[in-house]
Structures are given as structure tokens and as C-alpha cells.
């Protein structure tokens, strides 16, 4: 085994790889960008090397800087994690040249599988089924027209250089082909520097099922069962599970054999994943092979009882696979959810800021692979993935119940997350029934979803917190103690802004210790005794009913977590101050839209002063050769456009100021 390795990644995966190293007695050095000086993967490391400024091109994608860090650390091997350079044969080759072991397959296998047309040819040759279509050398418009007629409609245009859905176009009839080919080719050239296209018959509502494989240096390859990843949003997986509810033992065996044959055709070694589409008739088709450890690998780990990162390191160190295909048994059911820093109520815009509180749920059958902590700063430079929640139970129904209960207890305060969307998925009847397909999220989550209204307990908690109930059991404190707030009097009228709407409530503090607080809101009355639990955390008692509210101050207001959901409560601001304050805040009334990552403004679709509707396209940012539309999160007026077309901007740069109409 290695004495020391370098982890060329960040976030939860860097933390997860470091844990495997610690268990193996391997020293792990990590790398970090200037924005990640106090990131979790650095805090828990013994050795850390700065590899450059925040933008990924200058740090986590910088091959010379990574090789230099590995040399300085005296690392014998480099683990690339997922994303970044994990599937770039250039990094594997640079490692080879530097005499460092790349924890992954040989660069030739990475290069073959990186070309979707070549991969299809290679796996077809060994009898693995692919989606009927065309992936010949000649991809001129005439050839594609002829082949399209042969395949029939509807069909799908895909980019040979791509994968992951980029450059994909649906063509429903012959007349649409030419325009679709042109635009797909343009996008593929810009995204991958390769405009080669292929055609496939369009499968309606397929499932996405992928098979984990492992291979050693001696030609032994085994499959570790499948994962179902049908719940995706814009080709990003959101929920994954193992085994697939659509796969029985016979199909699993056929999928596993096909995956091993595909991997063998590529001369594969180490851990890899073969993706298939499964149609409604139960036929499967090879889609592509991912030559890395995947985000969703933990569900396979729980269902097989194996540690894939430890196995990757053993295989990279040249050990033979000790495991036989026949020994492998799947047990129980595992489901993973990706917890992302993004606002599901505002077009899933990536979110940044300070995580005030990060409390993943704990308990039997609950695993958290986390990359953040209370007090951490989330940057827009990187992927929004904060953590993964993985649950395991004896069968799927128990796992779904465990997932639902765990999501309810998951608390993230300070930045918005997709937890409301995940809770919706877990509770959805079609999900519970295991009827998954690629259009599932269109059913479960509409673009115009709004947060649940704030319960009255939330307003009472803020009022009590303002009066110091959060820190001191009796004595009021804070700016309101001597103002209009006088505990011991009858109710006082207060106004709060909740989700952009002003609400009047009447609040009365207890006259004596042990007495309840009272609040009146729109004629509804509520009484609760309030006790401080820990700083910022209040226990509310209504008779025997108890609940805790977590309150934290945020510029111009409070963030309250109650029952696993979060609300932002503000004080109404005088009109003259409102504009200045909202320009800094991230409130609903006025929103500063920032570049989610460094890139180039390639299109400005609106003008200053223009009225826009929710979801309307405002600006297109090109980053890492992919176009990212920035849409209006709500109806409003464009106050300012800060950059013209052609401008190159850093991640987090303010692009548009939008004011609610
Ligand atoms: C397809 C397809 C239907 N027919 N290919 C490929 C990459 C993946 N991210 C999306 N891919 C698809 N390829 C054919 N011939 C439908 C999809 C697809 C999809 C697949 C799995 C999970 C979610 C999806 C969402 C949209 C489209």
C-alpha cells in the first residue's frame, strides 16, 4: 500500500477519500485554492498545499500545480476524486510522466470512453447492446439525413465529445433535422472542441441504470450491482439508489455481464461505471462509461458492504482483486440525496454565503458524507454540493421511510438549499412506489413553487429572540429592551416582513418566569412557554407539545429554522432606507444576480429599465465551454446591467440587479 497520496479535489469527496486513507494508514495530503483556506477538507488534513486562486482554472484544474504539490508532498499516488480533472487523460499522463500513480484507469481507457462514438463501436463489437442509431465517421448533413430516415423519428442528436446531456437535441420530424444538427454542432464545438455528432432513436421515459465495476491489473473484472439514477434535473442527478426497483436478479446478471464486457473492451482497470438506459420493456442499452469514482458511489458501498475508495487504492497499488463475482451479495436498500446550496424557489439559482448552522441528521442507517460545517463560507466558484445524505435499511420501503424522517431533521441555516425539493421527492407517491423515470422531477416540482407560509411559532420565536429570550432565561436584552418592547406589559404591536409580505402581530412577553409568551396574528392566538436551549436555539412548549426554533441574525433580519424548514424574517425598513438595504440583501424584493462561476458574458437578452417575467432569460454566461442561462427568479424590472456582451467575469460577480415589479 502507498505511504502517502495527494487528494486532488475539495469538498465532501476530498473528506471522504481522506477518511479511507486514515483507515488504511496512508498519509493524505490535500490541495486547496485561496478561497478554500478554511474549507473542511483542509481543517481535517495533516498536510495541505495551496495550488492557486479561487477560479478552478487556476487551481483545481491546474495540472502543473497539482503535480508540483504531489512532488512537494512526496506523494506516491494521486486520487482525482470526481469532477474537475478526474476524467482527463492529460492528468493521468502527467502523473505517469512524474512517476506518480494515478488512482484510476489507464489514460487509453479514459480516452476511448471519452469519445462516445468510439465507445459505442468498441462495446458493440463485444456484443453489448447500444441504442439503435448512427455513429459513423461521415456526419455530414446528407449522411445524417439519410441515417435519420433509416432510424425513424423521434430521434436524438448527441455530441460524440460530450455525454451528460450536453449538445443533445430531440428531433420529432424530418423538417426539424437541419436546424437541430446545426445548433447541436455549434454547441458541441464550443463545449468540447469536437463537433462530431451521432444519432439515436429516442427512448421515451427511460430509466437511468448504471453498473459499478472494478478491475485489477491482471485482467480480472467484476460488477458490483446497479444504481438507479433516474431522478435528475438538467442532467444532474438528485437522488440515487441501489439496487434499482426495476432490476431483478436475472436482469442484474445480464447488466453486470454487459458492463464487464464493456469495461474489458476498453482495457479497464480500477473503479468505473457503465451507464445504461432501461426502457419500459426491460431492454437495456449502453450509454457511456464514466472512468472515475462517482458521486453516488456510497449507495453501492452500503448495498455491498464494500469500501470503494479503499478498493481503488488497493487496485492502484497493484494488488489483485481478492473478491470473486460469486462472493458478492447485495443486501438491503440504500438511497442517496444530494444536498445542494441553491434556491429551489428561485429557479434553483446557486447560493453562496455563510452557513450559520449545519446539522445533518444522525441515527442508525444514516450516513452523511459532508463537505461543510457551521461557520463555513459557501463560494459560487465551486459545485453547489454541500453534503450527501445516504440512508440504508433492510428493504426499499424502510429506506424511503428512513429518508423522509432524516430529511425532516436535516437543518441547514444561512444559505438556501434544495432540502424542500428533496422532502417533496421522498414523500411523492410515485417515488414511494418506485415508479421512477427521467421526467419525474417535472411531476414533483413545478418552476413556480413557493415556500410554505411561516407558522406563527416562527414569528413568536423571533419576537422572543429579539427580547433576549435566546440567551437569558429572564432578563430582556438587545436593542428593543428599552424601546417599544417592554416585557410585562400587555401585547405590543410589531410588524415583520415574511417572504416579502408585511404582517402585523401582537406579542406579549411573560409577566413572570414560567409563564407563556402570547402572540396574536390575524385573529389567531398562540401561547407558548419559551426556554433557551443552546445559543440561538429556543424550546417552545405549548402544553405537552414541544418544538425547537433555531434563530440566527442575518443582515437586516433573522433566519429561523422550525421543523426542518427555514424562513427569513425582517423588520420593515423605512422607504428611504429600503432601497439601500435591499441592494445588499438577498431578499425577495430586490435581487442581485451573480455569475455562478467564472466565465464570459456571451449574451445580454434584456435592457436596463425593462420589465421582465419570472423565468425570462436575462443573460447567458459561458463557463468551461458550457452556456449557463441566467433567468429572472421573479417578475420585476431590470435596475442595472453591470457587464456587456464579451465581458469576462469572476465567479460571484454581480451581473444583474433585478427589482420586484
Ligand atoms: C437518451 C434519452 C432517450 N433516448 N438517449 C443521456 C445523458 C443523460 N444525462 C441523459 N440522456 C438521455 N439519453 C436516448 N436514445 C434520454 C436521456 C435523458 C435522461 C436519461 C437518464 C436520466 C435523465 C434523463 C433526462 C433527460 C434525458
Coordinates of C-alpha atoms in Angstrom, one line a residue, residues 43-611:
X43 CA -9.4 21.6 8.5
X44 CA -9.2 17.9 8.9
X45 CA -6.0 17.3 7.0
X46 CA -2.5 16.9 8.3
X47 CA -0.8 18.4 5.2
X48 CA -2.2 21.0 2.8
X49 CA -0.8 22.7 -0.3
X50 CA -2.2 25.9 -1.8
X51 CA -2.5 25.5 -5.5
X52 CA -3.7 28.9 -6.6
X53 CA -6.5 31.5 -6.7
X54 CA -10.2 30.6 -6.3
X55 CA -11.1 30.2 -10.0
X56 CA -10.9 26.5 -10.9
X57 CA -8.9 27.0 -14.0
X58 CA -6.1 28.5 -11.8
X59 CA -6.4 25.9 -9.0
X60 CA -8.3 22.6 -9.1
X61 CA -7.9 22.3 -12.9
X62 CA -4.3 23.3 -13.0
X63 CA -2.3 20.2 -13.8
X64 CA 1.2 21.6 -13.3
X65 CA 0.2 23.0 -9.9
X66 CA -1.2 19.6 -8.8
X67 CA 1.8 17.7 -10.0
X68 CA 4.0 20.2 -8.2
X69 CA 2.0 19.7 -5.0
X70 CA 2.3 15.9 -5.3
X71 CA 6.1 16.3 -5.7
X72 CA 6.4 18.6 -2.7
X73 CA 4.4 16.2 -0.6
X74 CA 6.4 13.2 -1.7
X75 CA 3.1 11.5 -2.7
X76 CA 3.3 8.2 -4.4
X77 CA -0.2 8.4 -5.9
X78 CA -2.8 11.0 -6.8
X79 CA -6.6 10.5 -6.3
X80 CA -8.6 12.8 -8.5
X81 CA -12.0 12.3 -6.9
X82 CA -14.9 13.2 -9.3
X83 CA -15.5 16.2 -11.5
X84 CA -12.5 18.6 -12.2
X85 CA -9.8 16.5 -13.9
X86 CA -10.9 13.1 -12.8
X87 CA -11.7 12.0 -16.4
X88 CA -9.0 13.9 -18.2
X89 CA -6.4 11.6 -19.7
X90 CA -3.9 14.5 -19.6
X91 CA -3.8 14.4 -15.8
X92 CA -3.3 10.6 -15.9
X93 CA -0.4 11.1 -18.4
X94 CA 1.1 13.9 -16.4
X95 CA 1.1 11.6 -13.3
X96 CA 2.7 8.8 -15.3
X97 CA 5.5 11.2 -16.5
X98 CA 6.1 12.4 -13.0
X99 CA 6.3 8.8 -11.7
X100 CA 3.1 9.2 -9.6
X101 CA 0.4 6.5 -9.7
X102 CA -2.9 7.9 -10.9
X103 CA -5.8 6.3 -8.9
X104 CA -8.0 5.4 -11.9
X105 CA -7.9 3.6 -15.2
X106 CA -5.1 3.9 -17.8
X107 CA -5.2 7.0 -19.9
X108 CA -6.0 5.0 -23.0
X109 CA -9.2 3.7 -21.5
X110 CA -10.2 7.2 -20.4
X111 CA -9.6 8.5 -23.9
X112 CA -11.6 5.7 -25.6
X113 CA -14.6 6.1 -23.3
X114 CA -14.4 9.9 -23.6
X115 CA -15.3 9.5 -27.3
X116 CA -19.0 8.4 -27.3
X117 CA -18.9 7.2 -30.9
X118 CA -15.7 5.2 -30.4
X119 CA -17.1 3.8 -27.1
X120 CA -20.2 2.6 -28.9
X121 CA -18.2 0.9 -31.6
X122 CA -15.9 -0.7 -29.1
X123 CA -18.8 -2.1 -26.9
X124 CA -20.9 -3.2 -29.9
X125 CA -18.0 -5.3 -31.1
X126 CA -18.2 -7.4 -27.9
X127 CA -22.0 -7.8 -28.1
X128 CA -23.1 -5.1 -25.6
X129 CA -26.4 -3.6 -26.8
X130 CA -26.4 0.2 -27.7
X131 CA -29.4 2.4 -28.6
X132 CA -30.2 1.8 -32.3
X133 CA -28.8 4.8 -34.3
X134 CA -25.9 6.0 -36.3
X135 CA -22.3 6.8 -35.2
X136 CA -20.4 6.5 -38.5
X137 CA -17.4 8.6 -39.4
X138 CA -19.3 10.6 -42.0
X139 CA -21.5 13.0 -40.1
X140 CA -22.3 15.4 -42.9
X141 CA -25.8 16.8 -43.1
X142 CA -26.5 14.5 -46.1
X143 CA -25.3 11.4 -44.2
X144 CA -27.3 12.3 -41.1
X145 CA -30.4 13.0 -43.2
X146 CA -30.2 9.6 -44.8
X147 CA -29.5 7.8 -41.5
X148 CA -32.3 9.7 -39.7
X149 CA -34.8 8.4 -42.3
X150 CA -33.5 4.9 -41.6
X151 CA -33.7 5.2 -37.8
X152 CA -37.1 6.9 -37.8
X153 CA -38.5 9.7 -35.6
X154 CA -38.4 10.9 -32.9
X155 CA -34.7 10.7 -32.6
X156 CA -32.0 12.3 -30.5
X157 CA -28.8 14.0 -31.7
X158 CA -25.9 13.6 -29.3
X159 CA -22.4 15.0 -29.3
X160 CA -19.6 12.4 -29.6
X161 CA -17.3 14.5 -27.5
X162 CA -19.8 15.0 -24.8
X163 CA -22.0 13.0 -22.6
X164 CA -24.1 14.1 -19.7
X165 CA -26.7 15.5 -22.0
X166 CA -24.7 18.4 -23.4
X167 CA -25.3 19.1 -27.1
X168 CA -28.4 16.9 -27.0
X169 CA -31.3 17.7 -29.4
X170 CA -34.6 15.9 -29.8
X171 CA -35.8 15.8 -33.4
X172 CA -39.5 14.9 -33.8
X173 CA -39.8 15.1 -37.6
X174 CA -37.5 15.3 -40.7
X175 CA -38.1 19.0 -41.2
X176 CA -36.5 19.8 -37.8
X177 CA -33.3 17.9 -38.5
X178 CA -31.2 20.5 -40.3
X179 CA -31.6 23.3 -37.7
X180 CA -31.1 20.8 -34.8
X181 CA -27.9 19.5 -36.4
X182 CA -26.5 23.0 -36.9
X183 CA -27.2 24.1 -33.3
X184 CA -26.0 20.8 -31.8
X185 CA -22.8 21.0 -33.8
X186 CA -22.3 24.6 -32.7
X187 CA -22.8 23.8 -29.0
X188 CA -20.6 20.6 -29.2
X189 CA -17.8 22.6 -30.9
X190 CA -17.9 25.3 -28.2
X191 CA -18.3 22.8 -25.3
X192 CA -15.9 20.0 -26.3
X193 CA -13.9 21.4 -29.2
X194 CA -15.3 18.5 -31.2
X195 CA -18.4 19.0 -33.4
X196 CA -18.9 15.3 -34.2
X197 CA -22.5 14.2 -33.8
X198 CA -24.3 10.9 -33.6
X199 CA -27.9 9.9 -33.9
X200 CA -30.0 7.6 -31.6
X201 CA -33.6 6.5 -31.5
X202 CA -35.3 8.5 -28.8
X203 CA -36.4 6.2 -25.9
X204 CA -39.5 7.6 -24.2
X205 CA -39.2 7.9 -20.4
X206 CA -36.2 5.6 -19.9
X207 CA -34.7 4.8 -16.6
X208 CA -31.0 5.5 -16.0
X209 CA -29.4 2.5 -14.5
X210 CA -25.6 2.2 -14.1
X211 CA -23.4 -0.6 -13.1
X212 CA -20.3 -0.3 -10.8
X213 CA -17.3 -2.3 -12.0
X214 CA -13.9 -3.0 -10.5
X215 CA -10.8 -4.2 -12.3
X216 CA -7.3 -5.1 -11.3
X217 CA -4.0 -5.0 -13.3
X218 CA -4.2 -8.7 -14.0
X219 CA -7.4 -8.5 -16.2
X220 CA -9.9 -9.5 -13.5
X221 CA -13.1 -7.5 -13.7
X222 CA -16.2 -7.8 -11.6
X223 CA -19.5 -5.9 -11.3
X224 CA -21.0 -4.7 -8.0
X225 CA -24.6 -4.3 -8.9
X226 CA -26.5 -1.4 -10.3
X227 CA -27.6 2.1 -9.1
X228 CA -30.8 3.7 -10.3
X229 CA -30.2 7.5 -11.0
X230 CA -33.4 8.4 -12.9
X231 CA -34.2 11.4 -10.7
X232 CA -32.2 14.1 -12.4
X233 CA -32.6 17.8 -13.0
X234 CA -31.0 19.2 -16.1
X235 CA -28.9 16.1 -16.4
X236 CA -27.7 16.5 -12.8
X237 CA -28.6 13.5 -10.6
X238 CA -30.5 14.4 -7.4
X239 CA -31.5 11.1 -5.8
X240 CA -29.8 7.8 -6.4
X241 CA -30.4 4.3 -5.0
X242 CA -29.2 0.7 -5.0
X243 CA -30.5 -1.7 -6.0
X244 CA -32.8 -0.4 -8.7
X245 CA -36.5 -1.1 -8.1
X246 CA -36.7 -2.0 -11.8
X247 CA -34.0 -4.7 -11.8
X248 CA -34.5 -8.3 -10.7
X249 CA -31.7 -10.9 -10.2
X250 CA -31.9 -12.1 -13.8
X251 CA -31.7 -8.6 -15.3
X252 CA -28.9 -7.7 -12.8
X253 CA -26.8 -10.6 -14.0
X254 CA -27.3 -9.6 -17.7
X255 CA -26.5 -6.0 -16.9
X256 CA -23.4 -7.0 -14.9
X257 CA -22.1 -9.2 -17.7
X258 CA -22.6 -6.5 -20.2
X259 CA -20.8 -3.9 -18.0
X260 CA -17.9 -6.2 -17.5
X261 CA -17.7 -6.9 -21.3
X262 CA -17.8 -3.1 -22.0
X263 CA -15.0 -2.5 -19.4
X264 CA -12.9 -5.3 -20.8
X265 CA -13.2 -3.9 -24.3
X266 CA -11.6 -0.7 -23.0
X267 CA -8.8 -2.4 -21.1
X268 CA -10.3 -1.1 -18.0
X269 CA -8.7 -1.1 -14.5
X270 CA -9.7 0.3 -11.2
X271 CA -13.3 1.6 -10.4
X272 CA -15.6 2.6 -13.2
X273 CA -19.3 2.9 -14.0
X274 CA -21.1 1.7 -17.1
X275 CA -24.3 3.7 -17.8
X276 CA -27.4 2.1 -19.4
X277 CA -30.8 3.3 -20.4
X278 CA -33.5 0.9 -19.4
X279 CA -36.7 1.1 -21.5
X280 CA -40.3 0.3 -20.4
X281 CA -40.0 -3.2 -22.0
X282 CA -37.0 -4.0 -19.8
X283 CA -34.4 -3.8 -22.6
X284 CA -31.2 -2.0 -21.8
X285 CA -28.8 -0.1 -23.9
X286 CA -25.2 1.1 -23.2
X287 CA -25.0 4.8 -22.9
X288 CA -21.5 5.6 -21.8
X289 CA -18.8 4.6 -19.3
X290 CA -17.6 7.0 -16.6
X291 CA -14.0 6.4 -15.9
X292 CA -14.0 7.7 -12.3
X293 CA -15.4 7.2 -8.8
X294 CA -19.0 8.6 -8.9
X295 CA -20.8 11.0 -6.5
X296 CA -23.3 8.3 -5.8
X297 CA -20.8 5.5 -5.0
X298 CA -22.0 5.3 -1.4
X299 CA -25.3 3.5 -2.2
X300 CA -23.2 0.7 -3.8
X301 CA -21.0 0.7 -0.7
X302 CA -24.0 0.2 1.6
X303 CA -25.7 -2.4 -0.5
X304 CA -22.4 -4.4 -1.0
X305 CA -20.7 -3.7 2.3
X306 CA -17.5 -2.7 0.5
X307 CA -15.4 0.5 0.7
X308 CA -14.9 1.5 -2.9
X309 CA -12.2 4.1 -2.1
X310 CA -10.1 1.6 -0.2
X311 CA -10.5 -0.8 -3.1
X312 CA -9.5 1.9 -5.6
X313 CA -6.3 2.5 -3.6
X314 CA -5.5 -1.2 -3.3
X315 CA -6.0 -1.7 -7.0
X316 CA -3.9 1.3 -7.9
X317 CA -1.2 0.0 -5.6
X318 CA -1.1 -3.2 -7.8
X319 CA -2.9 -5.6 -5.5
X320 CA -5.0 -8.3 -7.2
X321 CA -8.8 -8.2 -6.7
X322 CA -9.4 -10.5 -3.8
X323 CA -13.1 -10.5 -4.4
X324 CA -14.9 -13.0 -6.7
X325 CA -18.1 -12.3 -8.6
X326 CA -19.8 -15.3 -6.9
X327 CA -18.9 -14.0 -3.4
X328 CA -20.7 -10.8 -4.0
X329 CA -24.1 -10.4 -2.4
X330 CA -26.4 -7.4 -2.3
X331 CA -28.2 -6.7 0.9
X332 CA -30.9 -4.2 1.9
X333 CA -31.6 -0.9 0.2
X334 CA -29.7 2.4 0.1
X335 CA -30.8 5.8 -1.1
X336 CA -28.7 9.0 -1.5
X337 CA -29.8 12.6 -1.8
X338 CA -27.5 15.4 -2.8
X339 CA -27.9 18.5 -0.6
X340 CA -27.0 21.5 -2.7
X341 CA -26.7 25.2 -1.9
X342 CA -29.3 26.5 -4.2
X343 CA -32.7 28.1 -4.1
X344 CA -35.4 25.7 -5.3
X345 CA -38.0 28.5 -5.1
X346 CA -36.0 30.8 -7.4
X347 CA -35.1 28.8 -10.5
X348 CA -32.6 26.7 -8.5
X349 CA -30.1 29.5 -8.5
X350 CA -26.8 28.6 -6.9
X351 CA -26.5 30.2 -3.5
X352 CA -23.5 31.5 -1.5
X353 CA -22.8 32.8 1.9
X354 CA -22.1 31.8 5.5
X355 CA -23.5 28.6 6.8
X356 CA -24.8 29.6 10.2
X357 CA -25.7 26.2 11.2
X358 CA -25.2 22.8 9.6
X359 CA -26.8 19.9 11.4
X360 CA -27.2 16.7 9.3
X361 CA -29.4 14.0 11.0
X362 CA -27.8 11.1 12.8
X363 CA -29.1 7.7 13.6
X364 CA -28.9 4.0 12.7
X365 CA -28.7 3.5 8.9
X366 CA -27.9 7.2 8.3
X367 CA -24.6 8.2 6.7
X368 CA -23.6 11.7 6.0
X369 CA -20.7 12.4 3.6
X370 CA -20.2 16.1 4.2
X371 CA -18.0 18.9 2.9
X372 CA -19.1 21.8 5.1
X373 CA -19.6 22.8 8.7
X374 CA -21.3 25.5 10.8
X375 CA -19.5 28.7 10.1
X376 CA -18.2 27.7 6.7
X377 CA -18.4 30.0 3.7
X378 CA -20.0 28.7 0.6
X379 CA -18.5 30.2 -2.6
X380 CA -20.0 30.4 -6.0
X381 CA -16.7 29.3 -7.6
X382 CA -17.5 25.6 -7.0
X383 CA -20.1 23.0 -7.3
X384 CA -23.1 23.6 -5.0
X385 CA -22.9 20.1 -3.4
X386 CA -22.7 20.7 0.4
X387 CA -23.2 17.1 1.5
X388 CA -24.8 13.8 0.7
X389 CA -27.4 12.1 2.9
X390 CA -27.3 8.3 2.5
X391 CA -29.8 6.1 4.2
X392 CA -29.8 2.3 4.4
X393 CA -32.4 -0.1 5.6
X394 CA -33.5 -3.7 5.2
X395 CA -35.8 -3.0 2.2
X396 CA -36.8 -0.1 0.0
X397 CA -40.0 0.8 1.9
X398 CA -38.0 1.1 5.2
X399 CA -35.2 3.1 3.4
X400 CA -37.8 5.5 2.0
X401 CA -39.3 6.0 5.5
X402 CA -35.9 6.5 6.9
X403 CA -35.0 9.0 4.2
X404 CA -38.2 11.0 4.9
X405 CA -37.6 11.1 8.6
X406 CA -33.9 12.0 8.2
X407 CA -34.7 14.9 5.7
X408 CA -37.2 16.3 8.2
X409 CA -34.4 16.6 10.8
X410 CA -31.8 18.0 8.4
X411 CA -31.0 21.6 9.4
X412 CA -29.1 24.0 7.3
X413 CA -29.4 27.6 8.3
X414 CA -27.8 30.5 6.5
X415 CA -27.9 29.5 2.8
X416 CA -30.9 28.2 0.9
X417 CA -30.7 24.5 0.0
X418 CA -32.7 22.1 -2.1
X419 CA -33.9 20.3 1.0
X420 CA -37.6 21.4 0.3
X421 CA -37.3 19.6 -3.1
X422 CA -35.7 16.5 -1.6
X423 CA -38.5 16.3 1.0
X424 CA -41.0 16.6 -1.8
X425 CA -39.3 13.7 -3.7
X426 CA -39.2 11.5 -0.6
X427 CA -42.9 12.0 0.1
X428 CA -44.1 11.6 -3.5
X429 CA -46.4 8.6 -4.1
X430 CA -44.6 7.7 -7.4
X431 CA -41.2 7.7 -5.7
X432 CA -42.5 5.6 -2.8
X433 CA -43.9 3.2 -5.4
X434 CA -40.5 3.0 -7.1
X435 CA -42.0 4.2 -10.4
X436 CA -39.1 6.4 -11.5
X437 CA -38.3 7.8 -14.9
X438 CA -36.3 10.7 -16.3
X439 CA -39.3 13.1 -16.3
X440 CA -40.0 12.5 -12.6
X441 CA -39.0 15.9 -11.3
X442 CA -41.3 17.7 -13.8
X443 CA -44.1 15.9 -12.0
X444 CA -42.8 16.5 -8.5
X445 CA -41.5 20.1 -8.7
X446 CA -43.0 23.0 -10.7
X447 CA -41.0 26.0 -11.6
X448 CA -43.3 28.4 -9.7
X449 CA -43.2 26.5 -6.3
X450 CA -43.4 28.9 -3.3
X451 CA -42.2 28.2 0.2
X452 CA -44.8 27.1 2.8
X453 CA -46.1 30.1 4.8
X454 CA -44.3 30.8 8.0
X455 CA -46.1 29.2 11.0
X456 CA -46.9 31.6 13.9
X457 CA -44.4 29.8 16.1
X458 CA -41.7 31.2 13.8
X459 CA -42.8 34.8 14.4
X460 CA -43.1 34.2 18.1
X461 CA -39.6 32.8 18.2
X462 CA -38.2 35.9 16.5
X463 CA -40.0 38.2 18.9
X464 CA -38.7 36.2 21.9
X465 CA -35.2 36.2 20.4
X466 CA -35.3 40.0 19.9
X467 CA -36.1 40.3 23.6
X468 CA -33.2 38.2 24.6
X469 CA -35.0 35.0 25.3
X470 CA -32.4 33.3 23.2
X471 CA -29.6 34.0 25.6
X472 CA -31.0 34.8 29.0
X473 CA -33.9 33.0 30.6
X474 CA -35.4 36.1 32.2
X475 CA -33.8 39.5 31.6
X476 CA -34.6 41.1 28.3
X477 CA -31.7 42.4 26.3
X478 CA -30.9 43.8 22.9
X479 CA -31.9 47.0 21.2
X480 CA -35.6 46.6 21.9
X481 CA -35.4 46.0 25.6
X482 CA -35.8 49.7 26.4
X483 CA -37.7 50.7 23.3
X484 CA -41.3 50.0 22.4
X485 CA -40.6 46.5 23.8
X486 CA -41.5 46.4 27.5
X487 CA -41.9 42.9 28.9
X488 CA -44.6 42.6 31.4
X489 CA -47.0 44.8 29.6
X490 CA -50.0 43.7 27.6
X491 CA -49.4 42.9 24.0
X492 CA -47.4 45.2 21.7
X493 CA -48.0 45.5 18.0
X494 CA -45.0 44.6 15.9
X495 CA -44.5 44.3 12.1
X496 CA -42.4 41.7 10.4
X497 CA -41.7 41.1 6.8
X498 CA -42.2 37.4 6.0
X499 CA -41.4 36.2 2.5
X500 CA -41.6 39.8 1.2
X501 CA -45.0 40.5 2.8
X502 CA -45.5 42.7 5.8
X503 CA -47.5 41.1 8.7
X504 CA -48.8 42.7 11.9
X505 CA -48.7 40.7 15.1
X506 CA -49.3 41.5 18.8
X507 CA -46.8 40.0 21.1
X508 CA -46.9 39.8 24.9
X509 CA -43.9 38.7 27.0
X510 CA -44.5 36.7 30.2
X511 CA -45.1 38.6 33.4
X512 CA -43.2 36.1 35.4
X513 CA -40.9 33.2 34.9
X514 CA -42.6 30.1 33.7
X515 CA -45.5 31.9 32.2
X516 CA -46.1 31.7 28.5
X517 CA -45.5 34.2 25.7
X518 CA -48.5 35.2 23.7
X519 CA -48.9 36.2 20.1
X520 CA -51.9 37.2 18.1
X521 CA -51.7 37.1 14.3
X522 CA -54.7 37.7 12.0
X523 CA -57.1 36.9 14.9
X524 CA -55.3 33.7 15.7
X525 CA -53.8 33.4 19.2
X526 CA -50.9 31.2 20.3
X527 CA -49.4 30.7 23.7
X528 CA -46.0 29.1 24.3
X529 CA -43.5 29.0 27.1
X530 CA -40.0 29.6 25.7
X531 CA -36.8 28.4 27.2
X532 CA -33.3 28.8 25.8
X533 CA -31.7 25.5 25.0
X534 CA -28.3 26.4 23.5
X535 CA -27.3 29.8 22.0
X536 CA -29.7 30.6 19.2
X537 CA -32.0 27.7 20.0
X538 CA -35.3 28.1 21.7
X539 CA -37.5 25.4 23.1
X540 CA -41.2 26.2 22.6
X541 CA -43.7 24.4 24.9
X542 CA -47.4 24.5 24.1
X543 CA -48.8 22.3 26.8
X544 CA -47.2 19.0 26.2
X545 CA -46.3 19.9 22.6
X546 CA -42.7 20.9 22.2
X547 CA -40.6 22.1 19.3
X548 CA -37.3 23.9 18.8
X549 CA -36.7 27.0 16.8
X550 CA -33.1 27.9 15.7
X551 CA -32.8 31.7 15.2
X552 CA -29.7 33.4 13.8
X553 CA -29.2 37.1 13.0
X554 CA -28.7 37.9 9.4
X555 CA -28.1 41.4 7.9
X556 CA -31.3 43.2 8.4
X557 CA -33.3 40.3 9.8
X558 CA -33.3 36.8 11.2
X559 CA -33.2 33.3 9.8
X560 CA -35.4 30.8 11.6
X561 CA -35.4 27.1 11.3
X562 CA -38.6 25.4 12.6
X563 CA -39.4 21.8 11.9
X564 CA -36.6 21.5 9.4
X565 CA -37.8 24.4 7.2
X566 CA -36.3 27.8 7.1
X567 CA -37.8 31.3 7.0
X568 CA -36.3 34.7 6.6
X569 CA -37.9 37.3 8.8
X570 CA -37.2 41.0 8.5
X571 CA -38.3 44.3 10.1
X572 CA -40.0 46.6 7.6
X573 CA -37.5 49.3 6.6
X574 CA -38.4 53.0 6.2
X575 CA -38.8 53.7 2.4
X576 CA -35.7 55.8 2.2
X577 CA -33.6 53.0 3.6
X578 CA -35.3 50.2 1.8
X579 CA -33.5 50.6 -1.5
X580 CA -30.1 50.8 0.1
X581 CA -30.7 47.9 2.3
X582 CA -32.2 45.6 -0.3
X583 CA -29.3 46.2 -2.7
X584 CA -27.1 44.4 -0.2
X585 CA -29.6 41.8 1.0
X586 CA -30.7 38.7 -0.9
X587 CA -34.3 39.3 0.0
X588 CA -37.2 38.6 -2.4
X589 CA -38.0 42.3 -3.1
X590 CA -34.7 43.0 -4.8
X591 CA -32.2 40.6 -6.1
X592 CA -28.6 40.8 -7.2
X593 CA -27.9 38.0 -9.7
X594 CA -24.3 36.9 -9.8
X595 CA -22.2 34.8 -12.1
X596 CA -22.5 31.2 -10.7
X597 CA -18.9 30.7 -11.8
X598 CA -16.1 32.5 -13.7
X599 CA -16.9 32.9 -17.4
X600 CA -17.7 35.1 -20.2
X601 CA -20.9 37.0 -20.8
X602 CA -22.0 35.8 -24.3
X603 CA -25.4 37.3 -24.4
X604 CA -27.4 40.1 -22.7
X605 CA -31.0 39.5 -23.6
X606 CA -32.6 42.5 -21.7
X607 CA -32.0 46.2 -21.3
X608 CA -31.9 48.4 -18.2
X609 CA -35.4 49.5 -17.1
X610 CA -37.0 46.6 -18.9
X611 CA -39.9 44.7 -17.2

